[in-house]
PDB file of C-alpha atoms and ligand atoms in Angstrom:
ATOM      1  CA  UNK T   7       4.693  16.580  15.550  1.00 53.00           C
ATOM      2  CA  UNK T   8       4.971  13.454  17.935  1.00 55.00           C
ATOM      3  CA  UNK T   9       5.200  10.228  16.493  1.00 56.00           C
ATOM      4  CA  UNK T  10       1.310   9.668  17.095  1.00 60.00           C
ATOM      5  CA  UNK T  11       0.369  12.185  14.825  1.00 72.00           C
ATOM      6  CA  UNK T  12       3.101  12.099  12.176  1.00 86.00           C
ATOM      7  CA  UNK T  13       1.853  10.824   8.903  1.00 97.00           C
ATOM      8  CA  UNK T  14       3.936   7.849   7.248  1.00 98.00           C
ATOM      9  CA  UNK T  15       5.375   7.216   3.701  1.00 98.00           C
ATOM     10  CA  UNK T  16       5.418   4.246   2.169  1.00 98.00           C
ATOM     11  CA  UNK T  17       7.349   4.282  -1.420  1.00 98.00           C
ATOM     12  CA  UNK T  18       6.375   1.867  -2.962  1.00 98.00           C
ATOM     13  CA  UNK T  19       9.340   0.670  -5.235  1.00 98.00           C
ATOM     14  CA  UNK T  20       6.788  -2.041  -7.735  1.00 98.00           C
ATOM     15  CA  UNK T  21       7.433  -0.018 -11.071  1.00 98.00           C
ATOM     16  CA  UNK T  22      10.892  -0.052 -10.713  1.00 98.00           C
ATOM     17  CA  UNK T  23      10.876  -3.822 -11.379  1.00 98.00           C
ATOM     18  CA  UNK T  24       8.578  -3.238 -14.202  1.00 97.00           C
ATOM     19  CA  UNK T  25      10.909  -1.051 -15.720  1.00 97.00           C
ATOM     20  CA  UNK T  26      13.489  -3.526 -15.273  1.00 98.00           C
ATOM     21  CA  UNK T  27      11.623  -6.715 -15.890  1.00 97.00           C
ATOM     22  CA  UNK T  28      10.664  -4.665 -20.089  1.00 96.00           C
ATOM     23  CA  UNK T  29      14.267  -5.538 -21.140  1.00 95.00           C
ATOM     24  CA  UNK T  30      14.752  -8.588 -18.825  1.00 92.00           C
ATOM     25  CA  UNK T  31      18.106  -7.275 -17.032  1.00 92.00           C
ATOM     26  CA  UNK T  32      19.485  -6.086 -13.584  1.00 95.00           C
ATOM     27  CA  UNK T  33      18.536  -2.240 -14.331  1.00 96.00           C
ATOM     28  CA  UNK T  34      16.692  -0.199 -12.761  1.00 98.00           C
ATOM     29  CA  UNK T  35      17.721  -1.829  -9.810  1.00 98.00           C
ATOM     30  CA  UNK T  36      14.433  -2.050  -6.968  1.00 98.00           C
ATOM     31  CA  UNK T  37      17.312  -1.816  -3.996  1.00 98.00           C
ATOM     32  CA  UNK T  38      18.875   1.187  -5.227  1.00 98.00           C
ATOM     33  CA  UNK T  39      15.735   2.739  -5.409  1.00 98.00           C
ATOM     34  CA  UNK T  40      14.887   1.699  -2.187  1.00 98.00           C
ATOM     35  CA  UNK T  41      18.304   2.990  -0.780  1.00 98.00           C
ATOM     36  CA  UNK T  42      17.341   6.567  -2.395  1.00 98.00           C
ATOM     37  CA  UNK T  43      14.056   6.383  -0.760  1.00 98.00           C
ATOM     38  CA  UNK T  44      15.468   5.889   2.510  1.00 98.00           C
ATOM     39  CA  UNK T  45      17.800   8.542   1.993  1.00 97.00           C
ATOM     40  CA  UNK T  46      14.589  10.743   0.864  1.00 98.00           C
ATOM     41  CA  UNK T  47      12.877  10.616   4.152  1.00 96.00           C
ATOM     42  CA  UNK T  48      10.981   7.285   3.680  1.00 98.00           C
ATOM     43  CA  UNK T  49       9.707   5.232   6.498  1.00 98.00           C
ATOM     44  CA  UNK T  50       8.952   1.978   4.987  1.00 98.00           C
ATOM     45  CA  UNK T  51       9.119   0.488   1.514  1.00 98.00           C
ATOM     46  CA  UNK T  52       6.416  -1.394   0.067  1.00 98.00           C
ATOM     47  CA  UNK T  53       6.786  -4.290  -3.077  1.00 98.00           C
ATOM     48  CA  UNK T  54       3.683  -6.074  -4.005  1.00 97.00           C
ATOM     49  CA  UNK T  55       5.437  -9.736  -4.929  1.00 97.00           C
ATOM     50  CA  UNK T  56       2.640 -10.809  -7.531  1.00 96.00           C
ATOM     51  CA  UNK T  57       1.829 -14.349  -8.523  1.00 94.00           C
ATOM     52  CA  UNK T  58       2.897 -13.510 -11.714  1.00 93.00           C
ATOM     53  CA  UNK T  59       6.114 -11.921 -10.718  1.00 95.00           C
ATOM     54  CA  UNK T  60       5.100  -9.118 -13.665  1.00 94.00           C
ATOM     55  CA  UNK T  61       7.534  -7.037 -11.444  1.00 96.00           C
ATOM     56  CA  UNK T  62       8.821  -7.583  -7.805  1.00 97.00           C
ATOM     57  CA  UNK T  63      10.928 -10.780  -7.712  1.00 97.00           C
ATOM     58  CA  UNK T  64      11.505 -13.246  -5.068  1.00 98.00           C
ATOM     59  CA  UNK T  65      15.030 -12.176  -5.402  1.00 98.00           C
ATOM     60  CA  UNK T  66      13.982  -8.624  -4.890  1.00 98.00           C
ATOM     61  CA  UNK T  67      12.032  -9.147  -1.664  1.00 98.00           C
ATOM     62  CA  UNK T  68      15.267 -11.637  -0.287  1.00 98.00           C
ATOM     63  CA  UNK T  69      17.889  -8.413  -1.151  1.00 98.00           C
ATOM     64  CA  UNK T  70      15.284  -5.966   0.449  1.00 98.00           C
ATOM     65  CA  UNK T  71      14.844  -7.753   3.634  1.00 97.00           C
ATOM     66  CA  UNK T  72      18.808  -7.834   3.805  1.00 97.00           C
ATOM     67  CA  UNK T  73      19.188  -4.295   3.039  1.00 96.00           C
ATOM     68  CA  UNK T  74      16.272  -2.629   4.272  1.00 97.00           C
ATOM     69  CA  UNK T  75      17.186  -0.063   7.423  1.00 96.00           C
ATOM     70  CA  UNK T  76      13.568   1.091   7.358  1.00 97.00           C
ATOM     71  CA  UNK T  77      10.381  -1.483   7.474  1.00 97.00           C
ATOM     72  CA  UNK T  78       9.029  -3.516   4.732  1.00 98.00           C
ATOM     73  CA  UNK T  79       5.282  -3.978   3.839  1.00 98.00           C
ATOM     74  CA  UNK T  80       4.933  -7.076   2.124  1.00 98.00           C
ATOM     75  CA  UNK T  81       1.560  -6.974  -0.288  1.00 98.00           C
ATOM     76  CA  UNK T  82       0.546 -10.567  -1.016  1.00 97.00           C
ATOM     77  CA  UNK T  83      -2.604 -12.081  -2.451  1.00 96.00           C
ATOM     78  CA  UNK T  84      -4.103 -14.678   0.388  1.00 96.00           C
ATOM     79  CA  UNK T  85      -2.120 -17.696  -1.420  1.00 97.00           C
ATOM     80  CA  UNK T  86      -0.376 -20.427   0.181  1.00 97.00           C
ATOM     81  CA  UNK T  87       2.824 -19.565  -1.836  1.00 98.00           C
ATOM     82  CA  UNK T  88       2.717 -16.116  -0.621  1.00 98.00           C
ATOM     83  CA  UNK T  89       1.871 -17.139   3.259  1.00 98.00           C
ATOM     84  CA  UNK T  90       4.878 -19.931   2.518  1.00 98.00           C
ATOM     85  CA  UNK T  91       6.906 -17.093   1.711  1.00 98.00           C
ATOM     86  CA  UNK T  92       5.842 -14.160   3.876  1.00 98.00           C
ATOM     87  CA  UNK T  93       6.617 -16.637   6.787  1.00 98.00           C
ATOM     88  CA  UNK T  94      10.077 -17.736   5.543  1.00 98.00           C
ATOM     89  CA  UNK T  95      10.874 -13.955   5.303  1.00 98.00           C
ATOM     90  CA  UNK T  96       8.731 -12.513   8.069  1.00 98.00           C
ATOM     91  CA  UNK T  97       8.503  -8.730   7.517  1.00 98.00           C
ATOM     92  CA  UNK T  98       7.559  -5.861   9.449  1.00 97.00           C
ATOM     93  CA  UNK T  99       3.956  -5.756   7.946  1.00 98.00           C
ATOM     94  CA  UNK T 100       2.212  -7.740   5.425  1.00 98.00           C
ATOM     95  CA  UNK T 101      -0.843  -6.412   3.481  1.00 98.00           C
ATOM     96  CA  UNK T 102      -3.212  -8.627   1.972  1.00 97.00           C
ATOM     97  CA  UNK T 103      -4.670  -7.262  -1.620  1.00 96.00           C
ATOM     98  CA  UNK T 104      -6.938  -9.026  -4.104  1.00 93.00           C
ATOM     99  CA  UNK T 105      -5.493  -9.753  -6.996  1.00 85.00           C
ATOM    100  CA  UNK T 106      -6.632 -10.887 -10.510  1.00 74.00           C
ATOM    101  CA  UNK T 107      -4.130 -12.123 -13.345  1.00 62.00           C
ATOM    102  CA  UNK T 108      -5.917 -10.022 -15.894  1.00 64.00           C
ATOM    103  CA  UNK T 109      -5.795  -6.762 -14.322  1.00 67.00           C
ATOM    104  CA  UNK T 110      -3.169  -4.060 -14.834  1.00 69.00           C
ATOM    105  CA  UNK T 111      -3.108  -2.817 -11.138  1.00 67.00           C
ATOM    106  CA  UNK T 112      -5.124  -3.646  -8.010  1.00 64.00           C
ATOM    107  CA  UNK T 113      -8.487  -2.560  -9.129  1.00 69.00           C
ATOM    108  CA  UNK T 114     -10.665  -3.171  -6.193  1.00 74.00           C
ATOM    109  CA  UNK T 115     -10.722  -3.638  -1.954  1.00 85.00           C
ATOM    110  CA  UNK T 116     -10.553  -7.115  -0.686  1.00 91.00           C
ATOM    111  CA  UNK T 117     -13.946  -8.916  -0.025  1.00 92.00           C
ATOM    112  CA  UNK T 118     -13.231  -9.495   3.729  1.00 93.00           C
ATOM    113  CA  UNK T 119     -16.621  -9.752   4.487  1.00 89.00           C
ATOM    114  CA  UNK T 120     -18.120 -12.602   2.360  1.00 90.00           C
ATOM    115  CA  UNK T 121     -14.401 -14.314   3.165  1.00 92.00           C
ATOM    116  CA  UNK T 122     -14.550 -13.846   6.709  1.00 95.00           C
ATOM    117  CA  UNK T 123     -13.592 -17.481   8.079  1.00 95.00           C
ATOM    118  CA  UNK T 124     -10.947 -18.200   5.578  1.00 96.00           C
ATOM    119  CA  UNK T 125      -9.353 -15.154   5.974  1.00 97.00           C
ATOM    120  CA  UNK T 126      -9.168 -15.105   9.523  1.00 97.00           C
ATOM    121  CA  UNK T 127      -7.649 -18.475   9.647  1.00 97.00           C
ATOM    122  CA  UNK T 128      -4.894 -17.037   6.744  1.00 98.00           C
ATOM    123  CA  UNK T 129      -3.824 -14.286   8.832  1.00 98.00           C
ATOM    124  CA  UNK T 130      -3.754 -16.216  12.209  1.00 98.00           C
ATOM    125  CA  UNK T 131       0.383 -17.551  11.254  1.00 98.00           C
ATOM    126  CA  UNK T 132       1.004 -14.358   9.850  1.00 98.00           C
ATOM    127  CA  UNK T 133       0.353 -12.284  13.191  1.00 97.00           C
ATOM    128  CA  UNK T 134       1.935 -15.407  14.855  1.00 97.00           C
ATOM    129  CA  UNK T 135       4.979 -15.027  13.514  1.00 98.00           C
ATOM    130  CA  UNK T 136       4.882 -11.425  14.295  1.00 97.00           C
ATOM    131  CA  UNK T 137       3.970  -9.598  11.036  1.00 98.00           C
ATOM    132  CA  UNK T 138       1.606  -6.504  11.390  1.00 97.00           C
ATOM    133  CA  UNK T 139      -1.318  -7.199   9.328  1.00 98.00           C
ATOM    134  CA  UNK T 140      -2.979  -5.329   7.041  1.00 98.00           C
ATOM    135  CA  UNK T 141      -6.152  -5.565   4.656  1.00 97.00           C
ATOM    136  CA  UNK T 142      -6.439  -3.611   1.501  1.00 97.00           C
ATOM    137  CA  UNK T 143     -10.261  -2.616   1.563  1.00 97.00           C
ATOM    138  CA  UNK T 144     -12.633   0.132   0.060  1.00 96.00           C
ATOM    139  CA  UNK T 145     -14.056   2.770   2.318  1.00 97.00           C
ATOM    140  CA  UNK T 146     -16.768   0.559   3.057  1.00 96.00           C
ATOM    141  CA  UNK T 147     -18.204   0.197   6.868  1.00 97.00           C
ATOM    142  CA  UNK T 148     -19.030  -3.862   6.136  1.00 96.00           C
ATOM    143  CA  UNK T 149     -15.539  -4.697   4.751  1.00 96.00           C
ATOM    144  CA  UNK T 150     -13.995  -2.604   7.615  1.00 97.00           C
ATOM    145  CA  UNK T 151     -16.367  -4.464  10.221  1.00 97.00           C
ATOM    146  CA  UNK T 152     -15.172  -7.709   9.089  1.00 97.00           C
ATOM    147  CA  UNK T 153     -11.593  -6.551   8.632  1.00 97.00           C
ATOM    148  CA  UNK T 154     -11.555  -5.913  12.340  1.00 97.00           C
ATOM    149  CA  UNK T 155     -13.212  -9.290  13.192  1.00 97.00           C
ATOM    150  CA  UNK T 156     -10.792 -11.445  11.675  1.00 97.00           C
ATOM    151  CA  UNK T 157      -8.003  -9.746  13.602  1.00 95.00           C
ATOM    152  CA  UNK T 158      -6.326  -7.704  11.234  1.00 97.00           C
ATOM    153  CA  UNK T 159      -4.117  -4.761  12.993  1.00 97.00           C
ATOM    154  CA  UNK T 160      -4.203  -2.422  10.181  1.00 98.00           C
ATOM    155  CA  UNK T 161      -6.238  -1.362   7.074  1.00 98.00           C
ATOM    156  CA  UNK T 162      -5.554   0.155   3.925  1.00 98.00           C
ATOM    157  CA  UNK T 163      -8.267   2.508   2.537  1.00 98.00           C
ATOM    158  CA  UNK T 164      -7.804   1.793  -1.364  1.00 97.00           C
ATOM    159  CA  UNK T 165      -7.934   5.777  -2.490  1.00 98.00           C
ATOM    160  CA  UNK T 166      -8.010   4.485  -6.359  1.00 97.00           C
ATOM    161  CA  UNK T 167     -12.404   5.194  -6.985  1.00 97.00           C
ATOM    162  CA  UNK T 168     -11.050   8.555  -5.478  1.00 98.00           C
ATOM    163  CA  UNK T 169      -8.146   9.204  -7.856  1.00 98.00           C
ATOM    164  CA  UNK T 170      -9.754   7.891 -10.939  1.00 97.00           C
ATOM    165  CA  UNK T 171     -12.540  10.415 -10.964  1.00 98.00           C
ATOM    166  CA  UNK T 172     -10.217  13.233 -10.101  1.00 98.00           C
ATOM    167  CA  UNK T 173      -8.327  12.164 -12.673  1.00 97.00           C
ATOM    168  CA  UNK T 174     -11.081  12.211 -15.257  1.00 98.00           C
ATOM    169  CA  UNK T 175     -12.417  15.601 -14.134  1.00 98.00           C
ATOM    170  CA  UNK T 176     -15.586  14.147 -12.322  1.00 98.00           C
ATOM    171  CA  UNK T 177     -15.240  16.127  -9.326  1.00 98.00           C
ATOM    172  CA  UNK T 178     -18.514  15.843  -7.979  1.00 98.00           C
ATOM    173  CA  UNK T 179     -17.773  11.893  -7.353  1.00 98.00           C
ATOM    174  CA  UNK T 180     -13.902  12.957  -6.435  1.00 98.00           C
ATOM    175  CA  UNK T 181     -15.635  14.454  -3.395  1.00 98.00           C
ATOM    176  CA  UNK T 182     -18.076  12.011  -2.432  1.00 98.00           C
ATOM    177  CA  UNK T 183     -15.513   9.450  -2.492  1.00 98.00           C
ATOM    178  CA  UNK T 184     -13.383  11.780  -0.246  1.00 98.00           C
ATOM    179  CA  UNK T 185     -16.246  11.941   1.475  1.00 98.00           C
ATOM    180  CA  UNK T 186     -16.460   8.611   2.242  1.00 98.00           C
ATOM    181  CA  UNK T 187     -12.802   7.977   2.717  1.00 98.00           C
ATOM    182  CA  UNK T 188     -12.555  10.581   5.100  1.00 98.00           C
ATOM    183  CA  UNK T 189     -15.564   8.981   7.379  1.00 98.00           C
ATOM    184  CA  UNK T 190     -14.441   5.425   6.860  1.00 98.00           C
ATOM    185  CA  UNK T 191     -11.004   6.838   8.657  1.00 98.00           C
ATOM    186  CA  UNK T 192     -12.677   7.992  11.380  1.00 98.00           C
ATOM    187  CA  UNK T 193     -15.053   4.608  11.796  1.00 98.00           C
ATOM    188  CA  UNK T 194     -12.153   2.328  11.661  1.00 98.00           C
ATOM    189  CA  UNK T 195      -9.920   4.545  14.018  1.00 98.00           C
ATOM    190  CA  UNK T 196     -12.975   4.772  16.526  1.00 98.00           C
ATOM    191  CA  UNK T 197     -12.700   0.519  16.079  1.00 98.00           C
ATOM    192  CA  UNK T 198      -8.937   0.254  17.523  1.00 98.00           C
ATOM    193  CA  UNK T 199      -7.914  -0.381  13.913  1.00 98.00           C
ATOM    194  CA  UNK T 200      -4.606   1.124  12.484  1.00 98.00           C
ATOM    195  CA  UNK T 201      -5.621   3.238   8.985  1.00 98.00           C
ATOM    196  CA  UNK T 202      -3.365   3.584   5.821  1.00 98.00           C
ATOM    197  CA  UNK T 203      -4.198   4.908   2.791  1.00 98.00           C
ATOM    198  CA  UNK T 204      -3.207   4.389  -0.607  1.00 98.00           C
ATOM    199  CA  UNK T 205      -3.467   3.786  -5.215  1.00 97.00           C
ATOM    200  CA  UNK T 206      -2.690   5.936  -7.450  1.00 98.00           C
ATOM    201  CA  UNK T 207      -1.946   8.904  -4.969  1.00 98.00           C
ATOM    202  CA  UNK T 208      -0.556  11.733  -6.572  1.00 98.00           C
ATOM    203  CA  UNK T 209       1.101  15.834  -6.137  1.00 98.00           C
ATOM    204  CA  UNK T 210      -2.832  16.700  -7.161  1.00 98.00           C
ATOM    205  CA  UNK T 211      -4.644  13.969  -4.872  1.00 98.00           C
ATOM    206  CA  UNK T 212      -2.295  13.432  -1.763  1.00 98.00           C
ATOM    207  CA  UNK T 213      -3.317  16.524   0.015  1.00 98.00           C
ATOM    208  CA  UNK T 214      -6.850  15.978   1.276  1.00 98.00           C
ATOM    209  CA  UNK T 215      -6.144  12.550   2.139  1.00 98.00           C
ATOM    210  CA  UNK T 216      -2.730  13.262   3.784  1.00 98.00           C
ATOM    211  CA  UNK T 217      -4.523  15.978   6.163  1.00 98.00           C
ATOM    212  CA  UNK T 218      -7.179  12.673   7.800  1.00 98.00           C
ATOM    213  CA  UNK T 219      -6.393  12.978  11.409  1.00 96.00           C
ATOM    214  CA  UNK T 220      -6.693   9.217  11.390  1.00 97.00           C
ATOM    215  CA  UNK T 221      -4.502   8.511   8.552  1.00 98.00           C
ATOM    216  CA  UNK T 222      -1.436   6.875   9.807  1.00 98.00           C
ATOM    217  CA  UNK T 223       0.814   5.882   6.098  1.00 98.00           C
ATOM    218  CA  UNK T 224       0.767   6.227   2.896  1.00 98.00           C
ATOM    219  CA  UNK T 225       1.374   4.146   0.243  1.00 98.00           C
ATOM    220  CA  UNK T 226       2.673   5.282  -2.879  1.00 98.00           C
ATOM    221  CA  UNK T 227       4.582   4.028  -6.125  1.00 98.00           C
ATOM    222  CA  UNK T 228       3.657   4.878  -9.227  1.00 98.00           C
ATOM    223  CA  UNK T 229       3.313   7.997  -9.405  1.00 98.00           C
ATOM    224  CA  UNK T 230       6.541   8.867  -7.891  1.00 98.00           C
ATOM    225  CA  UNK T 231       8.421   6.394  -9.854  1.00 98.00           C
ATOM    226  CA  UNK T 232       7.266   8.030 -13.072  1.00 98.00           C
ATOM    227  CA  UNK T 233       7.576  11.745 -11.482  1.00 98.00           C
ATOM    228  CA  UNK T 234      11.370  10.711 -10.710  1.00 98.00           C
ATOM    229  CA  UNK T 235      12.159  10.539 -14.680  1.00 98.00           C
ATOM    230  CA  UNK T 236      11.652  13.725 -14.433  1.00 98.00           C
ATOM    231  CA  UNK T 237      12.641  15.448 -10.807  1.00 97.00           C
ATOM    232  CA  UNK T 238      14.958  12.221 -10.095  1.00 98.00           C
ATOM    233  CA  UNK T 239      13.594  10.175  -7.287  1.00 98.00           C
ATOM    234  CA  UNK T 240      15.202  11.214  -4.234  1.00 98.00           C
ATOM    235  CA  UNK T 241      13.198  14.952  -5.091  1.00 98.00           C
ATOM    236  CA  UNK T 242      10.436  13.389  -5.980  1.00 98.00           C
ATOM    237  CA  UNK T 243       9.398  11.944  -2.703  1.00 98.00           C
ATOM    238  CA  UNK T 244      11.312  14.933  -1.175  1.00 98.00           C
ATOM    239  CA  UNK T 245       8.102  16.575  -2.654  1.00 98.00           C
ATOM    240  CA  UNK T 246       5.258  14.418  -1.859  1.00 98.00           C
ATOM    241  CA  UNK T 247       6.822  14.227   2.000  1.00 98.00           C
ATOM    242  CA  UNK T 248       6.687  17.864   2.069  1.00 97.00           C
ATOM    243  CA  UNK T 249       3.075  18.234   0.434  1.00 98.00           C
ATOM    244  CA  UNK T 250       1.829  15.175   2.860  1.00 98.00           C
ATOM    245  CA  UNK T 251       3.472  17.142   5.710  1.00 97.00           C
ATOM    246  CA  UNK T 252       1.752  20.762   5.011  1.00 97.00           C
ATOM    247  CA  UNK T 253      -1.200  18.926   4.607  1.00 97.00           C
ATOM    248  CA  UNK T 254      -1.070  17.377   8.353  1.00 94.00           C
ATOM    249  CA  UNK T 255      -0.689  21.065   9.263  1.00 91.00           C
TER     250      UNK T 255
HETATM  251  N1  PXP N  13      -1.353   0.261  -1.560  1.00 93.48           N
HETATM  252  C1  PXP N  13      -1.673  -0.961  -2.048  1.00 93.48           C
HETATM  253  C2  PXP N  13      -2.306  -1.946  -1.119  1.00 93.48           C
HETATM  254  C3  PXP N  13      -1.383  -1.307  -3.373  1.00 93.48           C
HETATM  255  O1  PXP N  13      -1.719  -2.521  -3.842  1.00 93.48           O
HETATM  256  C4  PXP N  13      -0.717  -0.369  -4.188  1.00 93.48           C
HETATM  257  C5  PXP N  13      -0.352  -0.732  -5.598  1.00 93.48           C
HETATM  258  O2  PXP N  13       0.506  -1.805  -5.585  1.00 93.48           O
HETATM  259  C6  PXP N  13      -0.389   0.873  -3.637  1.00 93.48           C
HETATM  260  C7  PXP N  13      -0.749   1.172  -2.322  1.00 93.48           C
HETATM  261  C8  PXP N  13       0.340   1.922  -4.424  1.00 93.48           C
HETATM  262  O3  PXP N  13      -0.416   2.349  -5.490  1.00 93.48           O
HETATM  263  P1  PXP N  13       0.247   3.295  -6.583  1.00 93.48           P
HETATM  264  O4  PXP N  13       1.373   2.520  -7.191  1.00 93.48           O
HETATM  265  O5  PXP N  13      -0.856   3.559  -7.523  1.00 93.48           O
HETATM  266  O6  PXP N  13       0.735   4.518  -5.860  1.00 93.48           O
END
């Protein structure tokens, strides 16, 4: 497999810091769990620094960029505090997510489209500085239009509507959002844009999506940090790398 073709994993290490953050101490530490990962086979590590700091800390995101031997992908809402701090700490890839104070987890794409201007003028530093940017969007052909327009590098294909309904046994609309993930891939590769993937990926949902030609990473946390209280967590992405790589097969 050349590096063109070979699909990425991103562990996302978010839910290690929740763990942590319940009892308000140093443990479960997020950069020992990002050291296993490494160790595991992964090729970047993702932490999604929230306005409310519900997990990921500032502190967190200074010890990973010191420690990190493998990329990090910085998920930010479009804030000033966040651009403040994404340019003070410039990582290898920042991804820009929506994000509401009420919700539990990212529940939706970015609007890109009705945001066009202001979001182009966000990124602009950010790809200045030399971050590779990328915009968390639906499978949707007018938010992946405008993603390209405003000069993003890279999107992420939110797989949640996807998991949710495989999840609840509604397989017919499982497929049809497959369906539509799987042709949004191929529109935004055909654009010149980079494609990732990711929410709420699991051993039952990774496959299909891991096997998009176009697919380029993969983002996933939760699942494997709950999986690894179980298989530990350096077999637990063991797994999913070896499930995402039969898949490419
Ligand atoms: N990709 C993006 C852009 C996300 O916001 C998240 C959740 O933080 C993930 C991937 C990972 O989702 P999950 O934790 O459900 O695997």
């Amino acid at each position: 497999m050349t590096s063109e073709t070979r699909l990425r994993l991103g562990v996302n290490i978010d839910h290690v810091a929740t763990v942590r953050n319940a009892r308000g101490g140093a443990y479960p530490d997020p950069l020992r769990a990002a050291r296993i990962a490494e160790a595991a086979g992964a090729d970047g590590i993702t932490a999604h620094l929230r306005e409310d700091r519900r997990h990921i800390s500032d502190a967190d995101i200074e010890g990973l960029m010191q420690v990190l031997t493998v990329p990090l992908n910085f998920e930010m809402a479009a804030t000033d505090e966040m651009q403040r701090i994404a340019l003070r700490h410039k990582p290898h890839a920042v991804c820009i997510v929506p994000e509401k104070r009420e919700e539990r987890t990212t529940e939706g794409g970015l609007e890109v489209a009705r945001e066009e201007n202001k979001l182009a003028h966000y990124i602009a530093p950010l790809r200045a500085a030399g971050c590779r940017v990328s915009i968390f969007i639906a499978a949707d052909r007018r938010q992946i239009e405008a993603a390209n327009r405003i000069g993003a590098e890279v999107i992420e294909l939110h797989t949640g509507a996807y998991c949710d309904a495989f999840a609840e046994g509604r397989m017919d609309e499982a497929d049809s959002e497959l369906d539509k993930l799987r042709e949004m891939s191929a529109f935004a590769h055909e654009l010149g844009l980079e494609v990732h993937a990711g929410h709420g990926l699991s051993y039952d949902t990774v496959s299909p999506v891991a096997a998009f030609p176009e697919v380029r990473e993969l983002n996933i946390g939760h699942f494997l940090i709950g999986e690894s209280i179980f298989l530990g967590l350096e077999p637990a992405i063991r797994k999913m790398r070896s499930m995402m790589d039969a898949a490419r097969a």
